[in-house]
XYZ file of C-alpha atoms in Angstrom:
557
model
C 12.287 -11.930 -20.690
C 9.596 -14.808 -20.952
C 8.720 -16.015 -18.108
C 8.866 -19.898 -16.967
C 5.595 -19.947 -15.196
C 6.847 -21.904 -12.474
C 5.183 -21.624 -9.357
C 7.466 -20.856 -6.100
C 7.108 -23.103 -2.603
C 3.965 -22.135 -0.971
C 3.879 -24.561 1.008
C 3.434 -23.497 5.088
C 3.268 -20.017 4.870
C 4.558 -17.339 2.590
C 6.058 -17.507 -0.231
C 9.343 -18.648 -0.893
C 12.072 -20.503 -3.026
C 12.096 -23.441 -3.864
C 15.900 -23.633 -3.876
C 18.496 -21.969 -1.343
C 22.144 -22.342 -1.511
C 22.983 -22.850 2.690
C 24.797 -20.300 4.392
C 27.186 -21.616 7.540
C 25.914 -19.612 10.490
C 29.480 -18.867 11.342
C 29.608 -16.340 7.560
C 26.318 -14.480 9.430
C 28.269 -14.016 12.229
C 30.826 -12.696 10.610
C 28.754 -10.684 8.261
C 26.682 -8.946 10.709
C 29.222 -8.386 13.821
C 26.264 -11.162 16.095
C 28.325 -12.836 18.738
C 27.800 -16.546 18.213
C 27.338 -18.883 21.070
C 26.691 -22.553 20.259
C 24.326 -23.962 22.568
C 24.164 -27.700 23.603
C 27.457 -28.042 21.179
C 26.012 -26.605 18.442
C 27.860 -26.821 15.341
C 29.672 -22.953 13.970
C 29.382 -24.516 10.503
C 25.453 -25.203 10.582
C 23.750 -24.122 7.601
C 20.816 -21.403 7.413
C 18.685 -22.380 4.475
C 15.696 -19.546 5.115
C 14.773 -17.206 7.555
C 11.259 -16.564 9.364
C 10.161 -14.122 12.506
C 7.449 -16.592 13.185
C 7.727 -19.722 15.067
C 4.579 -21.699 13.742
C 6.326 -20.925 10.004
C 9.616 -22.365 10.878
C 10.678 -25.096 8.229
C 13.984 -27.211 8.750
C 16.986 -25.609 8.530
C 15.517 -21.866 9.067
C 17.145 -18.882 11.225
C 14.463 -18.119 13.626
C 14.463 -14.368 14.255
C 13.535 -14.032 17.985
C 13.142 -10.142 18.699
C 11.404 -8.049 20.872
C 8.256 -7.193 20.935
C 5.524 -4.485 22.076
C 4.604 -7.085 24.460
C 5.977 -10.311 23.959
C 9.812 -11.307 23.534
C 10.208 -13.702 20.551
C 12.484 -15.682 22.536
C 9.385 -17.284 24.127
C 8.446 -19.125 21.250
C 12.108 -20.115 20.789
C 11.120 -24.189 21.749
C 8.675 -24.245 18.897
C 10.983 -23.144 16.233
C 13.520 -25.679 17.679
C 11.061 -28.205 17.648
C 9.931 -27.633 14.068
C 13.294 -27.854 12.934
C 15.369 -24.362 13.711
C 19.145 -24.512 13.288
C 19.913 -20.971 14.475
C 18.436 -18.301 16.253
C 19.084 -14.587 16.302
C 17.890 -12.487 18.954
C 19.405 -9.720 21.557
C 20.521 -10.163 25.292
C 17.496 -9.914 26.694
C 16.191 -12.852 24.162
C 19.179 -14.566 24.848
C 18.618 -15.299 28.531
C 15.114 -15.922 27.839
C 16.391 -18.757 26.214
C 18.113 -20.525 28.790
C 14.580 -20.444 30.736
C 12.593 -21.655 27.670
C 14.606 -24.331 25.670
C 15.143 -27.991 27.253
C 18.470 -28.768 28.763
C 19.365 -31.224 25.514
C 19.134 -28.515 22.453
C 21.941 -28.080 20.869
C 21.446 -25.203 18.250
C 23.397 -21.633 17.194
C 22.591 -18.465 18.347
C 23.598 -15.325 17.312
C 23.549 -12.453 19.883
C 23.264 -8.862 18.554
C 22.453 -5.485 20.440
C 20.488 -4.472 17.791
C 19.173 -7.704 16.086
C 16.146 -6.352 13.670
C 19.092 -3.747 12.374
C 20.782 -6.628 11.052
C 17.775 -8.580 10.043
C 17.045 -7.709 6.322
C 21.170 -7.826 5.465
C 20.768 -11.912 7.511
C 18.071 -12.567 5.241
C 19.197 -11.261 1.923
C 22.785 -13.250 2.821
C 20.564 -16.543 3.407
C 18.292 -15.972 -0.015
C 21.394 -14.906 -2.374
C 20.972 -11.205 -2.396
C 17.943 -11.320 -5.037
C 18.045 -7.636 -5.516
C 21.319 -7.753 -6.709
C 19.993 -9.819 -9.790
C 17.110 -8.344 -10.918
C 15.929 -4.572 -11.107
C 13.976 -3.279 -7.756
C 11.365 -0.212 -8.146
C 10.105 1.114 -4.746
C 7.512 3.112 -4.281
C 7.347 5.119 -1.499
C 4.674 8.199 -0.391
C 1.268 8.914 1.838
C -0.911 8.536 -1.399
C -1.057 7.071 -4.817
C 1.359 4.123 -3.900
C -0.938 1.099 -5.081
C -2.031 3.488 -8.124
C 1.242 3.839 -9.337
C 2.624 0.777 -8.806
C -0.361 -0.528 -10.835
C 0.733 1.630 -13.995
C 4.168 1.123 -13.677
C 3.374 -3.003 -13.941
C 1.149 -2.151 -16.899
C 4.087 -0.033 -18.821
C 6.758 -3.248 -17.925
C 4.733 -6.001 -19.265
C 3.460 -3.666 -22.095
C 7.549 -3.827 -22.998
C 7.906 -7.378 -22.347
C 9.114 -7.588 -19.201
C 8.207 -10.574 -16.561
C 6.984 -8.284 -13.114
C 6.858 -9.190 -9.739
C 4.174 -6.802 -7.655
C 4.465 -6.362 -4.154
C 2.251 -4.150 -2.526
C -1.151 -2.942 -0.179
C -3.285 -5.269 -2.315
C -1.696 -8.152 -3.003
C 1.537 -9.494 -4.160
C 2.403 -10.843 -7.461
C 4.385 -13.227 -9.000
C 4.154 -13.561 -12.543
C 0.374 -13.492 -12.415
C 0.017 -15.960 -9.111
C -2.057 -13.804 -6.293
C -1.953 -13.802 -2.575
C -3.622 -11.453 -0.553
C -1.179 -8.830 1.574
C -1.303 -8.087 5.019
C 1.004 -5.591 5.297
C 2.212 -2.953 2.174
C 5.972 -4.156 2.921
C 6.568 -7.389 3.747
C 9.104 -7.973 6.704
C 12.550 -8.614 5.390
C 12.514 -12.766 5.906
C 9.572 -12.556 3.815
C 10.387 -9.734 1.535
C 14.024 -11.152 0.533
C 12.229 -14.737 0.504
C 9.623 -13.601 -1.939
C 12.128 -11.947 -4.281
C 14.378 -14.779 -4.571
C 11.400 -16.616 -5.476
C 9.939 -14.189 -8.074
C 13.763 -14.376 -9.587
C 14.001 -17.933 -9.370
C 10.299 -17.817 -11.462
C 11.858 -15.928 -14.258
C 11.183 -12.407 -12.882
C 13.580 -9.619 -13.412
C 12.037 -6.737 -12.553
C 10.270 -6.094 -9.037
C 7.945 -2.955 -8.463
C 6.781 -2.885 -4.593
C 5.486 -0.348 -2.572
C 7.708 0.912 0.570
C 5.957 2.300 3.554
C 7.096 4.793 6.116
C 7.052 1.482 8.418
C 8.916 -0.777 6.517
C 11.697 2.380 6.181
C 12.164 2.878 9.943
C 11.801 -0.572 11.092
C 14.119 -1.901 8.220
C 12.084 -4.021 6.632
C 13.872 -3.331 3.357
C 17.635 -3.379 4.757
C 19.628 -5.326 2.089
C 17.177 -4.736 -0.770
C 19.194 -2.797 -3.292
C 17.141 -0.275 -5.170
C 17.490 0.404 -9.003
C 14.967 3.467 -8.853
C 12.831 5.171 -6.034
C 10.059 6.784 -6.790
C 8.473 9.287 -4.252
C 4.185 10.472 -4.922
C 3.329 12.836 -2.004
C 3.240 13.442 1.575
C 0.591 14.819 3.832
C -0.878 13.674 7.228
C -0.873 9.666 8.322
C 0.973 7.539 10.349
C 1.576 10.088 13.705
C 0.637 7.681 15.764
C 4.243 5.701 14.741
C 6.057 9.068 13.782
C 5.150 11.471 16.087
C 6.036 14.165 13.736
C 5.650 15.180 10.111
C 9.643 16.012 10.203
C 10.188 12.243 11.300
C 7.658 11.026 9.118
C 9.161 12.542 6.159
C 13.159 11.818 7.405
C 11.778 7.882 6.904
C 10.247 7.978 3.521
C 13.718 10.234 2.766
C 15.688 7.261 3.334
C 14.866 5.654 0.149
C 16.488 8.833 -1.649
C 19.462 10.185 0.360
C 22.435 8.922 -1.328
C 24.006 8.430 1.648
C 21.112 5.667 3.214
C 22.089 2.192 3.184
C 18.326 1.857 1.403
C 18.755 4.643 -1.269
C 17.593 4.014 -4.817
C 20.483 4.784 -7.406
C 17.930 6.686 -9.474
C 15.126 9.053 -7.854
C 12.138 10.050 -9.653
C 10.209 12.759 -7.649
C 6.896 14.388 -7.670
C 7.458 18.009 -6.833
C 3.574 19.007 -6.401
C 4.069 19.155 -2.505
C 6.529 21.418 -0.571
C 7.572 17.639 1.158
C 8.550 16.583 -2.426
C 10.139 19.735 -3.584
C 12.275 18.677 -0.473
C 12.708 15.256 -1.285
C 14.132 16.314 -4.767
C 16.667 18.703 -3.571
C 18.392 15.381 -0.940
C 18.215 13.091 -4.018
C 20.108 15.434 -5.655
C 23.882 13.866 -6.173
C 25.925 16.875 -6.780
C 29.476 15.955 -8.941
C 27.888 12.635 -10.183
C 26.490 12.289 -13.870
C 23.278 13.789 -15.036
C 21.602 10.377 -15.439
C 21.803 9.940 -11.835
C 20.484 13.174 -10.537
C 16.722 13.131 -9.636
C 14.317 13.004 -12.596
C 10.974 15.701 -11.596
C 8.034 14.968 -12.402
C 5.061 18.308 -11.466
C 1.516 18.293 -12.372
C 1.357 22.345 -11.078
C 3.502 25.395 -10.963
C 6.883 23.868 -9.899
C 9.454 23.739 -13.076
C 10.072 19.738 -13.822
C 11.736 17.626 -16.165
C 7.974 15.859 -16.982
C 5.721 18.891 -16.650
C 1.578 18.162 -17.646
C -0.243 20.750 -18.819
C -4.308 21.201 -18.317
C -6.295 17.877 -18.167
C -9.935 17.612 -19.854
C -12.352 14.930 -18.819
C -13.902 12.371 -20.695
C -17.726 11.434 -20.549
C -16.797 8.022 -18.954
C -14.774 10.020 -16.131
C -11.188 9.104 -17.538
C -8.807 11.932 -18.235
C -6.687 13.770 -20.883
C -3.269 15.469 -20.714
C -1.073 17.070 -22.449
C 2.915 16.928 -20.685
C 5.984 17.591 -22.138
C 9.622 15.177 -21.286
C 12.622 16.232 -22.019
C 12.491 13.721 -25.681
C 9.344 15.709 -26.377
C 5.864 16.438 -25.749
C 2.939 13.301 -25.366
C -0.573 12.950 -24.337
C -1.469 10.933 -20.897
C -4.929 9.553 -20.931
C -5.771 7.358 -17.764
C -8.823 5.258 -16.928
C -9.019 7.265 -13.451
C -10.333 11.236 -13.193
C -8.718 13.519 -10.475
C -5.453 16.012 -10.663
C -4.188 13.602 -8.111
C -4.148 10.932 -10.377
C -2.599 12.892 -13.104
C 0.530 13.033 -10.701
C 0.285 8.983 -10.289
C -0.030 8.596 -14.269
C 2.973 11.317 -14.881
C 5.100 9.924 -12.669
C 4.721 6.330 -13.861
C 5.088 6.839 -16.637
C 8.759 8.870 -15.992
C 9.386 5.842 -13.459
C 8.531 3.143 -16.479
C 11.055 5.434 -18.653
C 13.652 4.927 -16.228
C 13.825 1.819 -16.310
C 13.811 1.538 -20.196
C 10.398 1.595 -21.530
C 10.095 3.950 -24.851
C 7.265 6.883 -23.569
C 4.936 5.150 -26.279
C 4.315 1.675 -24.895
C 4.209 3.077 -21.520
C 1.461 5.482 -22.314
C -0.465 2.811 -24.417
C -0.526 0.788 -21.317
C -1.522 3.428 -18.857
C -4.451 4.207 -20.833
C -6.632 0.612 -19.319
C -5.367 -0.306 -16.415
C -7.814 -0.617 -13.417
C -6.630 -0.523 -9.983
C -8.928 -2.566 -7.274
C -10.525 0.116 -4.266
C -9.014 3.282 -5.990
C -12.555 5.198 -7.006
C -13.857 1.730 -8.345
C -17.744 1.974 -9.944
C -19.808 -0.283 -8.644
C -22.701 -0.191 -11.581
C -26.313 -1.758 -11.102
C -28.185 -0.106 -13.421
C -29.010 2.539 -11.092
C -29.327 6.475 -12.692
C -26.437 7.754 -10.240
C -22.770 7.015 -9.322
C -21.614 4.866 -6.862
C -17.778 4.325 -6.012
C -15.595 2.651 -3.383
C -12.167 4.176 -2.930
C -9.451 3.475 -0.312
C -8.957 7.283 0.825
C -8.546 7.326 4.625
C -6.145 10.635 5.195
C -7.707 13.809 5.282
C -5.409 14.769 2.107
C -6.659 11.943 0.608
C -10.699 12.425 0.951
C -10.102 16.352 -0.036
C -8.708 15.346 -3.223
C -11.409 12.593 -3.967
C -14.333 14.661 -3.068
C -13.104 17.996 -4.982
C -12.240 15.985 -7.873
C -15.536 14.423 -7.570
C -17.765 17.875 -7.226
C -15.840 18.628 -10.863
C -16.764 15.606 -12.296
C -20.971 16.486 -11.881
C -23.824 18.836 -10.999
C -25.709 16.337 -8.625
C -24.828 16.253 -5.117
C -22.384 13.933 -3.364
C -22.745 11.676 -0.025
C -19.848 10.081 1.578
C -19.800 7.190 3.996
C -16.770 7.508 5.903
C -14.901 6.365 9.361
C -11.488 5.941 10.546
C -9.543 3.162 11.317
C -8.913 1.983 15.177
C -4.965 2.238 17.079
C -3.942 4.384 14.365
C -2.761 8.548 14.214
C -6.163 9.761 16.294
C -5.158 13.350 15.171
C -6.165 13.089 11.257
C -10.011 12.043 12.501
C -11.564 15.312 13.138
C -9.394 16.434 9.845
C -11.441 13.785 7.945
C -14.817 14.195 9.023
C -13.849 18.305 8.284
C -12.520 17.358 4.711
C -15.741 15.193 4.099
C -18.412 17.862 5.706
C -16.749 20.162 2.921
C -16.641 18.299 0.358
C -20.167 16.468 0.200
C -23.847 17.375 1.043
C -24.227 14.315 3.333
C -21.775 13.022 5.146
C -22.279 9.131 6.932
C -19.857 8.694 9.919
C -19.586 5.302 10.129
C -16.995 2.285 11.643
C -13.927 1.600 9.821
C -11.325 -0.958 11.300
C -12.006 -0.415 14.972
C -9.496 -2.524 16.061
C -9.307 -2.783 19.820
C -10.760 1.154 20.085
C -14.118 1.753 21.352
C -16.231 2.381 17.530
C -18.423 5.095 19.232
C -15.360 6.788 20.815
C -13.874 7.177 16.882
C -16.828 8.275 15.842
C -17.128 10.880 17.982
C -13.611 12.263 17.037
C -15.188 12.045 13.721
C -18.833 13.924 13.956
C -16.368 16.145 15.881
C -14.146 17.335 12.477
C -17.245 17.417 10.872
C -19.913 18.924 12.621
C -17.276 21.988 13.300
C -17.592 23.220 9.809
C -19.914 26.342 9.253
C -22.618 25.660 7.034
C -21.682 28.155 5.142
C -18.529 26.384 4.272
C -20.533 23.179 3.364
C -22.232 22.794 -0.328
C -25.270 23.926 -0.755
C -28.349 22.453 0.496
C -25.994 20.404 2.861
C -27.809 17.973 5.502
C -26.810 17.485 9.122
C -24.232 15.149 10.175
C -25.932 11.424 10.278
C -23.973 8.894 12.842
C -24.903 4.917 11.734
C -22.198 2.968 13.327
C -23.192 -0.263 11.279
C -21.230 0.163 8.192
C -23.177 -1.913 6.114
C -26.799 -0.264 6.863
C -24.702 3.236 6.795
C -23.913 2.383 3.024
C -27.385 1.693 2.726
C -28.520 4.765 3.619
C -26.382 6.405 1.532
C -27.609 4.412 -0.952
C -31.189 5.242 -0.691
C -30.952 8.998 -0.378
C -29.203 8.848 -4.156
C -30.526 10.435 -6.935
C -30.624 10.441 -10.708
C -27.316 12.451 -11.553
C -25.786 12.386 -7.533
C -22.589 10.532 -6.193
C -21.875 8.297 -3.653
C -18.321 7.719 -2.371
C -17.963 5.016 0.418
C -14.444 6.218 1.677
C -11.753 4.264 3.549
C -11.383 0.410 2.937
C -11.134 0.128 -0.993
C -10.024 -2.724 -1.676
C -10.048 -4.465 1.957
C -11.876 -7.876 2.368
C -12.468 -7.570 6.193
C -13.567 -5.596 9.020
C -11.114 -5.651 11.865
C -13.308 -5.244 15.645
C -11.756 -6.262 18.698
C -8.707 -8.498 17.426
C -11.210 -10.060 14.770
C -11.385 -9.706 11.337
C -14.787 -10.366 10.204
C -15.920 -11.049 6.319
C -16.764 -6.896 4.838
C -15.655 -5.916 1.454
C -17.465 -2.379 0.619
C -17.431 -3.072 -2.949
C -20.000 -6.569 -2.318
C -22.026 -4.545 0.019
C -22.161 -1.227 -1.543
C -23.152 -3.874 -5.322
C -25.914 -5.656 -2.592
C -27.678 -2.721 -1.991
C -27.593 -1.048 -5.464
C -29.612 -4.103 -6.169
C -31.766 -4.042 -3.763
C -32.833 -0.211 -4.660
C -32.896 -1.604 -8.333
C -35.016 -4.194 -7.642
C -37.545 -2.192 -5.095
C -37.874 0.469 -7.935
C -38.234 -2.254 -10.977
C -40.808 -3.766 -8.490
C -42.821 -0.011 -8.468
C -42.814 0.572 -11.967
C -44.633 -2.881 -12.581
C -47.210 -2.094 -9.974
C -50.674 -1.584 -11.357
C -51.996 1.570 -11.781
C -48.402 3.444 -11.483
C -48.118 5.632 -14.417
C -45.345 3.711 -15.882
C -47.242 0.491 -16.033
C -50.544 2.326 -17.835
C -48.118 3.691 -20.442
C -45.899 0.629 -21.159
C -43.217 2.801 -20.454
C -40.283 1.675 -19.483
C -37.680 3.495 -20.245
C-alpha cells in the first residue's frame, strides 16, 4: 500500500488523529459495565472524542482517565482536565469522592465509576479511536532481549515488500518515516490506541511494536487485537515489578495463550531458552488448523520449524548462516555478529513470513539494516574497536561480551552500571557477567534515578569483585570504580590498544542521564565519539612532534 504521507495531529502532546468519530459516553458505559453518574446535569449522550491519563494533555471533548496512583490519585487533577475542556471522566470510588472535594460546585460533566478502571481502560480507548487494530495488521513483540533488534528487521522485511509500517517501540515510534522519541517501550493504551488510529488514518496497515512485561500486566495493550506475537527470550529483569521469574514469564505469556483477551492469533516462538520452549507448548492450539499452531524458530539443539545451522563471521563483524524453513533451505546474513542475534535475524525473518513476505525479500532486507545502541561502532580512526550497546541484564552483557571475545584476540574493557529503582538483584549478576567476560571492567553510574549512585555501585563492584581471578581472562586488571560516566568512558578509552575492544554497556541508544528526578543531556555514543577524538588527536599531535621517530622518517602510516 503507498502511503499518503500525511502527517497525524501533533499538536499538544502525543500523537494522535486528526479525525475521531464521537462516542456518547452512555455506549462506554454500557460497553465496559462503569456506573455512570452525571454530575452538575451532565448530559448521558455527551460525546468522547479522545482519551488521555494526563490532565495538562486534555483537549476538548477528551475522557480524562483519573486512576490511582503510587502516590497520587488522578482525581486530583480532575479541575484541570475540566477546565481544559474534559467531557467525561473515568476513575474508581476512591477517585470518585475525590471529586466532589476537587471540582467547583457548577461542573456539570460525566463520570464513569468502575472498581477496576485501568482494566477497562485500553477496551474505553480503542471504543473512542475506532478499534484501529481491527483494520490494519498488529505484530507485537514481546521478550527480555532482542525486542528493538527484531522489530528493526521485521520493518526492514515489510517495506522491502511494499508495505507502509508503523514502528512503535524502546527507541522511538514511527509513523511512516515521522520520528518522536519514546519514553516508555509500550505506550499507555490512550496513547497506544491514539497513535494507531493515526498511523491507519496516514495510510499505514501494518503496525510492528514492541510489548513489555509492563505494558502486559498493567494492560496497556487491552483492546489491541494481535495478528501475530512474536516471543525472543527470557532471562533475569524486571523483579523489582514481578517479584518472580514464574510471574514475570505468566505476563509476557499473555500475548500467546489462546485463551488471553491480548493473545496474538499466530505465535512465532524462539525455542533457544527453556522459558520459550514453554511459551511454545501454551501457544499451542490443539484441534485448530496447522496455520494457527505456533511457528518455532531455534538457533541450537531444540527441533524447530526454522532451524539455523553454524554461523561464520565476516571481516567487518557481520554474520553468515545457513537455516532451513519448512519451503526450503536459505542463507541469513545480518549486519550484527553474536549467536544472539542470529535468533533476532531467524525469527524475523519467520515473523516477516507470517505475515506474507516471500523468505527472499525478507532476507535481502535483513542483510543492511542498522539498529541505533545495539553494538553500534563508534569509528575515529583509532586502531581498536569501540561500541555502545544497550545490554543492561546480566543475560544480556554475557552474550555481548562472549560474542565479543570470539570476534578478536585483543583484550576487552567494559564500562558498565545499572540503572536506579529498578530489580536490585540482577546488579551483582552484572558486574559478575562483566568481570568474566572482559579484562577491565569500569563500574560506573547508569540512570540513578532517585538511588544513592555509590550505593549501586557498590552492589556492582560487589558481583564483580567476587569472581576468582582465575575465572577472569587472562592478564585481567582489578576492578576500577569512576562514578562519572563520562570520564569512566574515558578511561576506558585511553587504556585501548591496537587490536582491543571497548564495550560501553547499558544506555545504547538513550539521550539522557536520569539523577535525582532529572534527566540531564548524556548520549554514550557522542561521548564515547568525543573522546576517540581526543585520543586521535593527542596521538596525531605526537607523531608530528620533532624528533619522534615518526616525524624523522616521514612516516605516517
Amino acid at each position: 500500500m503507498a502511503s499518503r504521507r500525511r502527517s497525524p495531529d501533533r499538536s499538544g502532546g502525543p500523537i494522535r488523529p486528526r479525525q475521531v468519530t464521537p462516542t456518547p459516553v452512555s455506549v462506554l458505559s454500557t460497553a465496559t459495565g462503569a456506573r455512570l453518574d452525571l454530575v452538575g446535569g451532565a448530559d448521558a449522550e455527551t460525546d468522547v472524542t479522545g482519551v488521555t491519563l494526563r490532565a495538562q494533555e486534555v483537549r476538548p471533548g477528551d475522557l480524562f482517565a483519573a486512576l490511582p496512583g503510587s502516590s497520587t490519585h488522578g482525581a486530583r487533577f480532575a479541575d484541570q482536565a475540566v477546565a481544559a475542556g474534559a467531557s467525561a471522566i473515568l476513575t474508581d470510588p476512591a477517585g470518585r469522592a475525590e471529586l466532589a472535594r476537587v471540582l467547583p460546585p457548577e461542573t456539570a460533566v460525566a463520570v464513569l465509576i468502575h472498581p477496576t478502571p485501568r482494566t477497562v481502560l485500553g477496551n474505553v480507548s480503542a471504543r473512542v479511536y475506532g478499534n484501529p487494530s481491527q483494520r490494519l495488521k498488529l505484530i507485537g513483540i514481546t521478550g527480555t532481549s532482542g525486542k528493538t533488534t527484531t522489530s528493526y528487521l521485521i520493518e526492514a522485511a515489510l517495506l522491502a515488500a511494499g508495505h507502509s509500517v508503523g514502528l512503535i517501540g524502546t527507541v522511538e515510534t514511527r509513523v511512516n518515516g515521522i520520528a518522536q522519541p519514546s519514553s516508555l517501550t509500550t505506550p499507555e493504551a490512550p496513547t497506544l490506541q491514539a497513535l494507531l488510529a493515526a498511523m491507519l488514518e496516514d495510510g499505514v496497515d501494518i503496525v510492528v511494536m514492541e510489548v513489555s512485561s509492563h505494558a502486559l500486566a498493567l494492560g496497556r495493550v487491552d483492546g489491541a487485537h494481535f495478528a501475530i506475537g512474536a516471543f525472543t527470550n527470557l532471562s533475569q529483569d524486571h523483579l523489582d515489578f514481578h517479584q518472580t521469574m514464574r510471574a514475570y514469564f505468566d505476563a509476557k505469556a499473555q500475548l500467546f495463550v489462546p485463551s488471553a483477551p491480548t493473545h496474538a492469533v499466530r505465535a512465532v516462538v524462539c525455542v533457544d531458552d527453556e522459558w520459550g520452549r514453554r511459551m511454545a507448548e501454551l501457544a499451542r492450539r490443539p484441534g485448530e488448523a496447522a496455520h494457527l499452531q505456533p511457528v518455532l524458530v531455534s538457533t541450537g539443539p531444540t527441533p524447530a520449524h526454522w532451524h539455523a545451522g553454524e554461523s561464520s563471521l565476516e571481516a567487518d563483524g557481520s554474520s553468515r548462516t545457513p537455516f532451513a524453513e519448512p519451503d526450503g533451505d536459505h542463507e541469513l546474513r545480518i549486519p550484527l555478529p553474536g549467536r544472539y542475534n542470529v535468533a533476532n535475524g531467524l525469527l524475523a525473518v519467520a515473523v516477516a513470513h507470517a505475515a506474507g513476505v516471500p523468505v527472499p525479500t525478507a532476507l535481502e532486507a535483513v542483510a543492511s539494516v542498522s539498529v541505533p545502541g545495539r553494538l553500534q561502532r563508534i569509528d575515529r580512526g583509532q586502531p581498536f574497536l569501540a561500541l555502545v550497546d544497550y545490554a543492561h541484564k546480566p543475560g544480556a552483557v554475557d552474550a555481548v561480551l562472549t560474542t565479543l571475545r570470539g570476534q578478536s584476540t585483543g583484550r576487552v574493557a567494559i564500562v558498565i552500571g545499572a540503572g536506579g529503582d529498578r530489580d536490585t538483584g540482577k546488579r551483582p549478576l552484572m558486574g559478575e557477567a562483566a568481570a568474566r567476560g572482559a579484562e577491565l571492567v569500569v563500574v560506573t553510574d547508569d540512570n540513578p534515578r532517585t538511588e544513592d549512585p555509590g550505593a549501586i555501585r557498590a552492589e556492582v563492584l560487589a558481583g564483580a569483585r567476587a569472581v576468582p581471578e582465575t575465572q577472569r581472562p587472562r592478564g585481567a586488571e582489578p576492578i576500577r570504580e569512576i562514578g562519572d560516566r563520562a570520564a569512566a568512558i574515558e578511561a576506558a578509552i585511553g587504556w585501548a590498544k591496537p587490536g582491543d575492544i571497548v564495550l560501553v554497556a547499558g544506555k545504547g541508544h538513550e539521550a539522557g542521564q536520569e539523577i535525582d528526578g532529572v534527566k540531564h543531556p548524556f548520549d554514550d555514543r557522542e561521548v564515547v565519539a568525543h573522546a576517540l577524538e581526543s585520543r586521535v588527536q593527542e596521538s596525531r599531535a605526537q607523531e608530528s612532534t620533532p624528533g619522534t621517530p615518526d616525524s624523522a622518517t616521514g612516516d605516517r602510516s
